[in-house]
Coordinates of C-alpha atoms and ligand atoms in Angstrom, one line a residue:
M22 CA 5.7 128.6 -56.5
T23 CA 7.8 131.7 -55.7
S24 CA 10.8 131.5 -53.4
E25 CA 9.0 133.8 -51.0
H26 CA 6.2 131.2 -50.8
A27 CA 8.6 128.3 -50.4
N28 CA 10.1 130.2 -47.6
I29 CA 6.8 130.8 -45.8
D30 CA 5.9 127.1 -46.3
Q31 CA 9.2 126.1 -44.7
Q32 CA 8.6 128.4 -41.8
I33 CA 5.1 127.0 -41.3
D34 CA 6.5 123.4 -41.4
N35 CA 9.2 124.3 -38.9
A36 CA 6.7 126.0 -36.6
R37 CA 4.4 123.0 -36.8
A38 CA 7.3 120.7 -36.0
N39 CA 8.3 122.8 -33.0
F40 CA 4.7 123.0 -31.8
Y41 CA 4.2 119.2 -32.1
E42 CA 7.5 118.6 -30.3
Q43 CA 6.3 120.7 -27.4
G44 CA 2.8 119.7 -26.1
A45 CA 2.3 116.4 -24.4
T46 CA -1.2 116.3 -26.1
M47 CA 0.6 116.4 -29.4
S48 CA 2.7 113.3 -28.8
R49 CA 0.3 111.2 -30.8
W50 CA 0.6 113.5 -33.8
R51 CA 4.4 113.2 -33.5
K52 CA 3.9 109.4 -33.7
L53 CA 1.7 109.8 -36.8
L54 CA 4.3 112.1 -38.4
R55 CA 7.3 109.8 -37.7
P56 CA 8.0 107.4 -40.5
S57 CA 7.5 103.8 -39.4
A58 CA 5.8 100.6 -40.2
A59 CA 2.6 102.5 -39.6
A60 CA 3.4 105.0 -42.4
S61 CA 1.2 103.2 -44.9
L62 CA -1.9 103.3 -42.6
P63 CA -4.5 106.0 -43.2
T64 CA -4.1 109.1 -41.0
A65 CA -7.7 110.2 -41.3
D66 CA -11.2 108.7 -41.9
V67 CA -11.6 105.4 -40.1
M68 CA -13.7 104.1 -43.0
Q69 CA -10.5 103.8 -45.0
F70 CA -9.4 100.9 -42.9
E71 CA -12.3 98.7 -44.2
P72 CA -10.9 98.1 -47.8
L73 CA -7.4 97.5 -46.3
A74 CA -8.8 95.0 -43.9
R75 CA -10.8 93.3 -46.7
Q76 CA -7.6 92.7 -48.6
R77 CA -6.0 90.9 -45.7
L78 CA -9.0 88.9 -44.3
S79 CA -10.4 85.7 -45.7
K80 CA -13.8 86.2 -47.3
M81 CA -15.4 84.3 -44.4
A82 CA -13.8 86.6 -41.8
Y83 CA -14.5 89.8 -43.7
D84 CA -18.2 88.8 -44.2
Y85 CA -18.5 87.9 -40.5
V86 CA -17.2 91.3 -39.4
R87 CA -19.0 93.5 -41.9
S88 CA -22.4 92.0 -42.1
G89 CA -25.6 92.4 -40.0
G90 CA -28.9 90.7 -39.3
G91 CA -31.7 90.2 -41.8
D92 CA -31.7 92.8 -44.6
E93 CA -29.3 95.0 -42.6
I94 CA -31.9 97.7 -42.3
S95 CA -30.9 98.5 -38.7
M96 CA -27.2 98.4 -39.6
R97 CA -27.8 101.1 -42.2
E98 CA -30.2 103.0 -39.9
N99 CA -27.3 103.2 -37.4
R100 CA -25.4 105.4 -39.8
Q101 CA -28.5 107.3 -41.1
G102 CA -29.5 108.2 -37.5
F103 CA -26.2 110.1 -37.1
E104 CA -26.4 111.5 -40.6
R105 CA -29.8 113.1 -39.9
L106 CA -28.4 115.2 -37.0
Q107 CA -27.3 118.7 -37.5
L108 CA -25.0 120.7 -35.2
A109 CA -25.2 124.3 -34.2
P110 CA -21.7 125.6 -33.5
N111 CA -20.9 128.3 -31.0
I112 CA -18.1 130.7 -32.0
L113 CA -15.5 132.8 -30.2
V114 CA -15.1 130.4 -27.3
D115 CA -11.5 130.0 -26.1
V116 CA -11.0 126.4 -27.1
S117 CA -7.2 126.3 -26.7
Q118 CA -7.6 123.8 -23.9
L119 CA -9.8 120.7 -24.6
D120 CA -10.5 118.0 -22.1
T121 CA -11.9 114.7 -23.2
R122 CA -11.5 112.8 -19.9
V123 CA -14.5 111.0 -18.4
N124 CA -14.9 109.1 -15.2
L125 CA -16.6 105.8 -15.4
F126 CA -17.1 103.2 -12.7
G127 CA -14.2 104.5 -10.7
S128 CA -11.7 104.8 -13.6
E129 CA -10.6 108.0 -15.3
L130 CA -10.6 107.4 -19.0
E131 CA -8.6 109.7 -21.4
S132 CA -11.4 109.6 -23.9
P133 CA -15.1 108.6 -23.9
V134 CA -14.5 106.1 -26.8
L135 CA -14.1 102.4 -25.6
L136 CA -13.4 99.3 -27.7
A137 CA -16.6 97.2 -27.8
P138 CA -16.3 93.4 -27.2
V139 CA -15.7 91.6 -30.4
A140 CA -15.2 87.9 -30.7
Y141 CA -12.1 86.1 -32.1
H142 CA -9.4 88.7 -32.6
R143 CA -6.9 86.1 -33.8
L144 CA -9.2 85.6 -36.8
Y145 CA -8.3 89.1 -37.9
H146 CA -4.6 89.3 -36.9
A147 CA -2.0 86.8 -35.7
E148 CA -1.5 88.8 -32.5
G149 CA -5.2 88.9 -31.8
E150 CA -6.3 90.5 -28.5
L151 CA -2.7 91.3 -27.5
A152 CA -2.4 93.6 -30.5
T153 CA -5.7 95.2 -29.6
A154 CA -4.6 95.7 -26.0
R155 CA -1.4 97.3 -27.0
G156 CA -3.2 99.6 -29.4
A157 CA -5.8 100.5 -26.8
S158 CA -3.1 101.2 -24.3
A159 CA -1.1 103.4 -26.6
A160 CA -4.1 105.5 -27.6
G161 CA -5.7 105.6 -24.1
S162 CA -8.8 103.6 -24.5
A163 CA -10.5 101.0 -22.3
F164 CA -11.0 97.6 -23.9
V165 CA -14.0 95.4 -23.3
I166 CA -12.9 91.8 -23.7
S167 CA -15.4 89.3 -25.3
T168 CA -16.3 86.0 -23.7
F169 CA -15.1 84.7 -27.1
T170 CA -11.6 86.0 -26.7
T171 CA -8.9 83.9 -28.4
T172 CA -6.3 85.0 -25.9
A173 CA -6.3 84.4 -22.1
I174 CA -7.5 87.5 -20.2
E175 CA -4.6 87.4 -17.8
E176 CA -2.3 87.7 -20.8
I177 CA -4.3 90.6 -22.3
A178 CA -4.2 92.4 -19.0
R179 CA -0.4 92.4 -19.1
H180 CA -0.4 94.2 -22.4
T181 CA -2.4 97.3 -21.5
Q182 CA -2.1 100.1 -19.0
R183 CA -5.8 101.1 -19.5
P184 CA -8.9 99.7 -17.9
I185 CA -10.2 96.4 -19.2
W186 CA -13.8 95.2 -18.8
F187 CA -15.2 91.7 -19.3
Q188 CA -18.2 91.1 -21.7
L189 CA -20.2 88.1 -20.5
Y190 CA -22.2 85.6 -22.6
V191 CA -24.0 83.7 -19.8
Q192 CA -23.5 79.9 -20.3
R193 CA -26.0 77.3 -19.4
D194 CA -23.5 75.9 -16.9
R195 CA -23.9 78.5 -14.3
A196 CA -21.1 77.2 -12.1
F197 CA -18.8 77.6 -15.1
T198 CA -20.3 81.1 -15.8
K199 CA -19.5 82.1 -12.2
D200 CA -16.0 80.8 -12.5
M201 CA -15.5 82.6 -15.8
V202 CA -16.7 85.9 -14.3
Q203 CA -14.5 85.6 -11.3
R204 CA -11.4 84.7 -13.3
A205 CA -12.0 87.8 -15.5
V206 CA -12.4 90.0 -12.4
A207 CA -9.3 88.4 -10.8
A208 CA -7.4 89.2 -14.0
G209 CA -8.2 92.9 -13.5
C210 CA -11.5 93.4 -15.3
K211 CA -13.2 96.5 -13.7
T212 CA -16.8 95.7 -14.8
V213 CA -18.8 92.8 -16.1
C214 CA -20.7 93.8 -19.2
V215 CA -23.4 91.2 -19.7
T216 CA -24.8 91.0 -23.3
V217 CA -28.6 90.8 -23.1
D218 CA -29.6 91.1 -26.7
T219 CA -28.5 87.7 -27.8
P220 CA -30.5 84.8 -26.4
V221 CA -30.2 83.6 -30.0
L222 CA -28.2 85.2 -32.9
G223 CA -30.0 87.2 -35.5
C224 CA -30.6 85.9 -39.1
R225 CA -27.2 86.6 -40.5
Y226 CA -27.5 85.7 -44.2
S227 CA -23.9 86.7 -45.0
Q228 CA -22.5 84.5 -42.2
L229 CA -24.0 81.2 -43.1
S230 CA -20.6 79.7 -44.0
F231 CA -18.9 80.9 -40.9
G232 CA -16.7 78.4 -39.1
L233 CA -13.9 79.1 -36.6
P234 CA -10.6 77.8 -37.8
K235 CA -9.4 74.8 -35.8
N236 CA -6.2 76.5 -34.6
L237 CA -8.2 79.2 -32.7
E238 CA -9.1 78.5 -29.2
L239 CA -11.8 80.2 -27.2
A240 CA -9.4 80.7 -24.3
H241 CA -11.9 81.8 -21.7
L242 CA -14.3 78.9 -22.4
R243 CA -11.6 76.3 -21.9
G244 CA -13.1 73.4 -19.9
L245 CA -16.7 74.2 -20.8
N246 CA -18.6 71.0 -21.3
L247 CA -21.2 71.9 -23.9
G248 CA -22.6 68.4 -24.4
A249 CA -23.8 68.1 -20.9
T250 CA -25.8 71.3 -20.8
T251 CA -27.3 71.8 -24.3
P252 CA -31.0 71.2 -24.0
Q253 CA -32.9 69.1 -26.4
H254 CA -35.8 71.3 -27.5
K255 CA -38.4 71.4 -30.2
S256 CA -37.1 74.6 -31.7
G257 CA -33.5 73.6 -31.0
R258 CA -32.5 74.7 -34.4
I259 CA -32.4 78.4 -33.5
F260 CA -30.4 77.9 -30.3
D261 CA -26.7 78.0 -29.9
P262 CA -24.9 76.0 -27.3
I263 CA -22.8 79.0 -26.2
F264 CA -25.6 81.3 -25.3
D265 CA -28.1 80.6 -22.5
P266 CA -31.5 81.6 -23.7
S267 CA -33.0 81.1 -20.3
F268 CA -31.0 84.0 -18.6
N269 CA -33.6 86.5 -17.4
W270 CA -34.2 89.4 -14.9
R271 CA -34.4 87.1 -12.0
D272 CA -30.8 85.9 -12.6
L273 CA -29.4 89.4 -12.3
D274 CA -29.0 89.4 -8.5
W275 CA -27.1 86.2 -8.8
L276 CA -24.8 87.7 -11.4
R277 CA -24.2 90.8 -9.3
S278 CA -23.4 88.7 -6.3
V279 CA -20.8 86.6 -8.1
A280 CA -19.3 89.5 -10.0
G281 CA -18.5 91.8 -7.1
V282 CA -17.8 94.7 -9.6
P283 CA -20.3 96.9 -11.5
V284 CA -22.6 94.9 -13.8
I285 CA -23.6 96.7 -17.0
L286 CA -26.3 95.5 -19.4
K287 CA -25.2 95.6 -23.1
G288 CA -27.9 95.7 -25.7
V289 CA -30.8 97.6 -24.1
L290 CA -33.0 99.3 -26.7
N291 CA -36.4 99.5 -25.1
P292 CA -36.7 102.4 -22.6
E293 CA -39.0 100.2 -20.5
D294 CA -36.1 97.7 -20.2
G295 CA -33.9 100.7 -19.2
K296 CA -36.2 101.3 -16.2
R297 CA -36.2 97.6 -15.4
A298 CA -32.5 97.6 -15.5
V299 CA -32.3 100.3 -12.8
E300 CA -35.0 98.5 -10.7
N301 CA -33.1 95.2 -10.9
G302 CA -29.9 96.7 -9.8
A303 CA -27.9 97.1 -13.0
D304 CA -25.0 99.5 -12.6
G305 CA -25.1 100.8 -16.2
V306 CA -26.7 100.2 -19.6
I307 CA -25.3 100.2 -23.1
V308 CA -27.8 101.2 -25.8
S309 CA -26.9 98.9 -28.6
N310 CA -28.4 96.9 -31.4
H311 CA -25.2 94.8 -31.6
G312 CA -24.1 96.8 -34.6
G313 CA -27.3 95.8 -36.4
R314 CA -26.3 92.1 -36.2
N315 CA -29.2 90.6 -34.3
L316 CA -32.8 91.7 -34.5
D317 CA -33.3 93.6 -37.8
T318 CA -35.7 96.6 -38.2
V319 CA -35.0 98.0 -34.7
P320 CA -34.2 101.7 -34.7
A321 CA -30.8 103.4 -34.8
T322 CA -29.3 103.5 -31.4
I323 CA -28.8 107.3 -31.6
D324 CA -32.6 107.6 -32.1
V325 CA -33.3 105.5 -29.1
L326 CA -30.8 107.3 -26.8
P327 CA -32.9 110.3 -25.7
R328 CA -35.8 108.1 -24.5
M329 CA -33.4 105.8 -22.7
V330 CA -31.7 108.7 -21.0
E331 CA -35.1 109.9 -19.9
A332 CA -36.2 106.5 -18.6
V333 CA -33.0 105.9 -16.6
A334 CA -33.2 109.5 -15.3
G335 CA -29.5 109.8 -14.3
R336 CA -29.7 106.9 -11.9
I337 CA -27.0 104.9 -13.7
P338 CA -24.7 105.7 -16.6
V339 CA -26.0 105.2 -20.1
M340 CA -23.6 104.3 -22.9
L341 CA -24.1 103.7 -26.6
D342 CA -22.6 101.7 -29.5
S343 CA -23.5 100.8 -33.1
G344 CA -22.6 102.9 -36.1
I345 CA -20.1 105.3 -34.5
R346 CA -17.6 106.2 -37.3
R347 CA -16.9 109.9 -36.8
G348 CA -15.9 112.3 -34.0
T349 CA -19.2 114.1 -34.6
D350 CA -21.1 110.9 -33.9
V351 CA -19.3 110.7 -30.5
L352 CA -20.2 114.3 -29.8
A353 CA -23.8 113.7 -30.8
A354 CA -24.1 110.7 -28.5
L355 CA -22.6 112.6 -25.6
A356 CA -24.8 115.5 -26.3
L357 CA -27.9 113.2 -26.0
G358 CA -26.8 111.9 -22.7
A359 CA -24.4 109.0 -23.3
K360 CA -21.5 109.0 -20.8
A361 CA -19.3 107.1 -23.3
V362 CA -19.5 105.2 -26.6
L363 CA -18.0 102.0 -27.9
I364 CA -16.8 101.2 -31.4
G365 CA -16.8 97.7 -32.9
R366 CA -16.0 97.2 -36.6
P367 CA -13.7 100.3 -37.1
Y368 CA -11.0 99.0 -34.7
I369 CA -11.3 95.5 -36.0
Y370 CA -10.6 96.8 -39.5
G371 CA -7.6 98.7 -37.9
L372 CA -6.4 95.5 -36.3
A373 CA -6.7 93.5 -39.5
A374 CA -4.9 96.3 -41.5
G375 CA -2.1 97.1 -39.1
G376 CA -2.2 95.1 -35.8
A377 CA -1.6 97.2 -32.6
Q378 CA -0.7 100.3 -34.7
G379 CA -3.9 99.9 -36.7
V380 CA -6.0 99.8 -33.5
E381 CA -4.1 102.8 -32.1
R382 CA -4.5 104.8 -35.3
V383 CA -8.3 104.2 -35.5
I384 CA -8.7 105.4 -31.9
T385 CA -6.4 108.3 -32.4
I386 CA -8.3 109.5 -35.5
L387 CA -11.6 109.3 -33.7
R388 CA -10.2 111.1 -30.7
D389 CA -8.8 113.9 -32.9
E390 CA -12.1 114.2 -34.8
L391 CA -13.9 114.5 -31.4
E392 CA -11.5 117.2 -30.4
R393 CA -12.1 119.0 -33.7
A394 CA -15.8 118.7 -33.3
M395 CA -15.5 120.1 -29.7
A396 CA -13.4 123.0 -30.8
L397 CA -15.6 123.8 -33.8
T398 CA -18.8 123.7 -31.6
G399 CA -17.2 125.7 -28.8
R400 CA -17.3 122.9 -26.2
R401 CA -14.2 122.6 -24.1
S402 CA -14.9 119.6 -22.0
I403 CA -17.2 116.6 -22.1
A404 CA -19.4 118.3 -19.4
E405 CA -20.0 121.1 -21.8
I406 CA -21.4 118.9 -24.5
D407 CA -25.2 118.9 -24.1
S408 CA -28.3 119.0 -26.4
T409 CA -27.9 122.8 -27.1
V410 CA -25.2 121.7 -29.5
F411 CA -27.9 120.5 -31.9
W412 CA -29.5 122.8 -34.5
N413 CA -32.9 121.6 -33.6
H414 CA -32.3 120.7 -30.0
A415 CA -35.9 120.6 -29.0
A416 CA -36.3 117.5 -31.2
G417 CA -33.3 115.9 -29.5
A418 CA -33.7 115.8 -25.8
A419 CA -36.3 118.3 -24.7
S420 CA -36.0 117.2 -21.1
R421 CA -32.3 118.0 -20.8
T422 CA -31.2 121.3 -19.3
M423 CA -30.5 123.8 -21.9
R424 CA -27.3 125.6 -21.3
S425 CA -24.9 127.3 -23.6
P426 CA -21.2 127.1 -22.5
A427 CA -20.4 130.0 -24.8
A428 CA -22.7 132.2 -22.7
G429 CA -20.3 131.9 -19.8
A430 CA -17.1 131.8 -21.8
Ligands
FNR7 C1 -19.5 91.9 -32.2 N1 -20.3 92.3 -31.1 C2 -20.2 91.5 -30.0 N2 -20.8 91.9 -28.8 C3 -20.7 91.2 -27.7 O1 -21.3 91.5 -26.7 N3 -19.9 90.1 -27.7 C4 -19.2 89.6 -28.7 O2 -18.5 88.7 -28.7 C5 -19.4 90.4 -30.0 N4 -18.7 90.0 -31.1 C6 -18.8 90.7 -32.2 C7 -18.1 90.3 -33.4 C8 -18.1 91.2 -34.5 C9 -17.3 90.8 -35.7 C10 -18.8 92.4 -34.4 C11 -18.7 93.3 -35.6 C12 -19.5 92.8 -33.3 C13 -21.0 93.6 -31.1 C14 -20.1 94.7 -30.6 O3 -19.8 94.6 -29.3 C15 -20.8 96.1 -30.8 O4 -22.1 96.1 -30.2 C16 -21.0 96.5 -32.3 O5 -19.9 96.0 -33.1 C17 -21.1 98.0 -32.4 O6 -21.4 98.4 -33.7 P1 -20.3 98.9 -34.7 O7 -19.4 99.9 -34.1 O8 -19.6 97.7 -35.2 O9 -21.2 99.5 -35.8
LAC8 C1 -21.4 88.4 -32.9 C2 -21.5 87.7 -31.5 C3 -20.5 86.7 -31.2 O1 -22.0 89.5 -33.0 O2 -21.7 88.6 -30.5 O3 -20.9 87.8 -33.8

């Protein structure tokens, strides 16, 4: 390299350093650039956290996180659904200011990427849900806390400045369920996100040896008396004492009345059920196939989304999870009508690999990728991301208004 080149490189480095020092939006880049314990964590590509997590997790824990239901056809489909989509960029839009904020259930979120409820965080890292909460707080994401949290929700709430939501697995003991919901709401949970795709678990062939270590406590289920409520049933083998398979549409009013905050159904795939959700008073739906962990051979959630959005017809927010790994996946889901998306495995791999900093890094990478995807498609805000961003947008969501933000730029 000539000395002239070295000089230019130096100037570029200095200019970058100055630039990153300036903007508030660049503060997370500054953190990435600063040498720290997080220096060994990947700075791009959330997929890189999986092999790191695998090295740190027991085989039992890794298999539990990674695997899916049946032959994992739906789990693979979740990725393939995104991979099939093609984008149509708009050029020469002034993208110097990008805005990823969304408003959901009365909270302004810095980004439309939330952390999905995942059970047993202390199985993946000693600091468990507290590390997740700190990572979510630092990176500006809302955190949906699982019923199967291994840390008390009150304590989690103290470790994040961002919204927390409560994911509910309804228990057979409804008085206990009511108490559980109300404790979560009193601790600060802004919504109750009831999981409706799990009356029983899917056939998880890679999780047959799963067993929760004795030292981990399901903190929010403390005091639940399983013996008293587990029914004796002919097909009892498929049921699990910690899911109530009798919970149904008629119980939704009851849940709404005890929750007193918005109630969201997580795990809606059939557009007919989307309509029923609205008719039965749900405040939101999450299109999810549980990361491909339950019923196998269902479609990719991104393929389901346009029909769900059509069925719900703007009456309540539609969100999506399962298979989100890239900023372009987030962009695609928003373009097809999702108000927000959730990630599961990627942040758990981040947690296992680097605790709070790992969680923060995963969220930051996805957020940066979303911003890059916005800039490169000429979309400056979440509101500007619509189905015109697809190469073949007629196949995506024909019913959505076609509008090119570039036209008015
Ligand atoms: C989950 N998921 C889940 N969902 C839920 O409602 N309550 C729960 O306790 C859990 N637990 C859980 C554990 C693990 C290890 C995984 C991987 C997933 C499902 C989760 O909320 C979400 O729907 C999927 O993880 C989304 O798919 P991706 O992002 O993992 O592909
Ligand atoms: C799972 C449950 C706990 O997916 O939701 O493992």
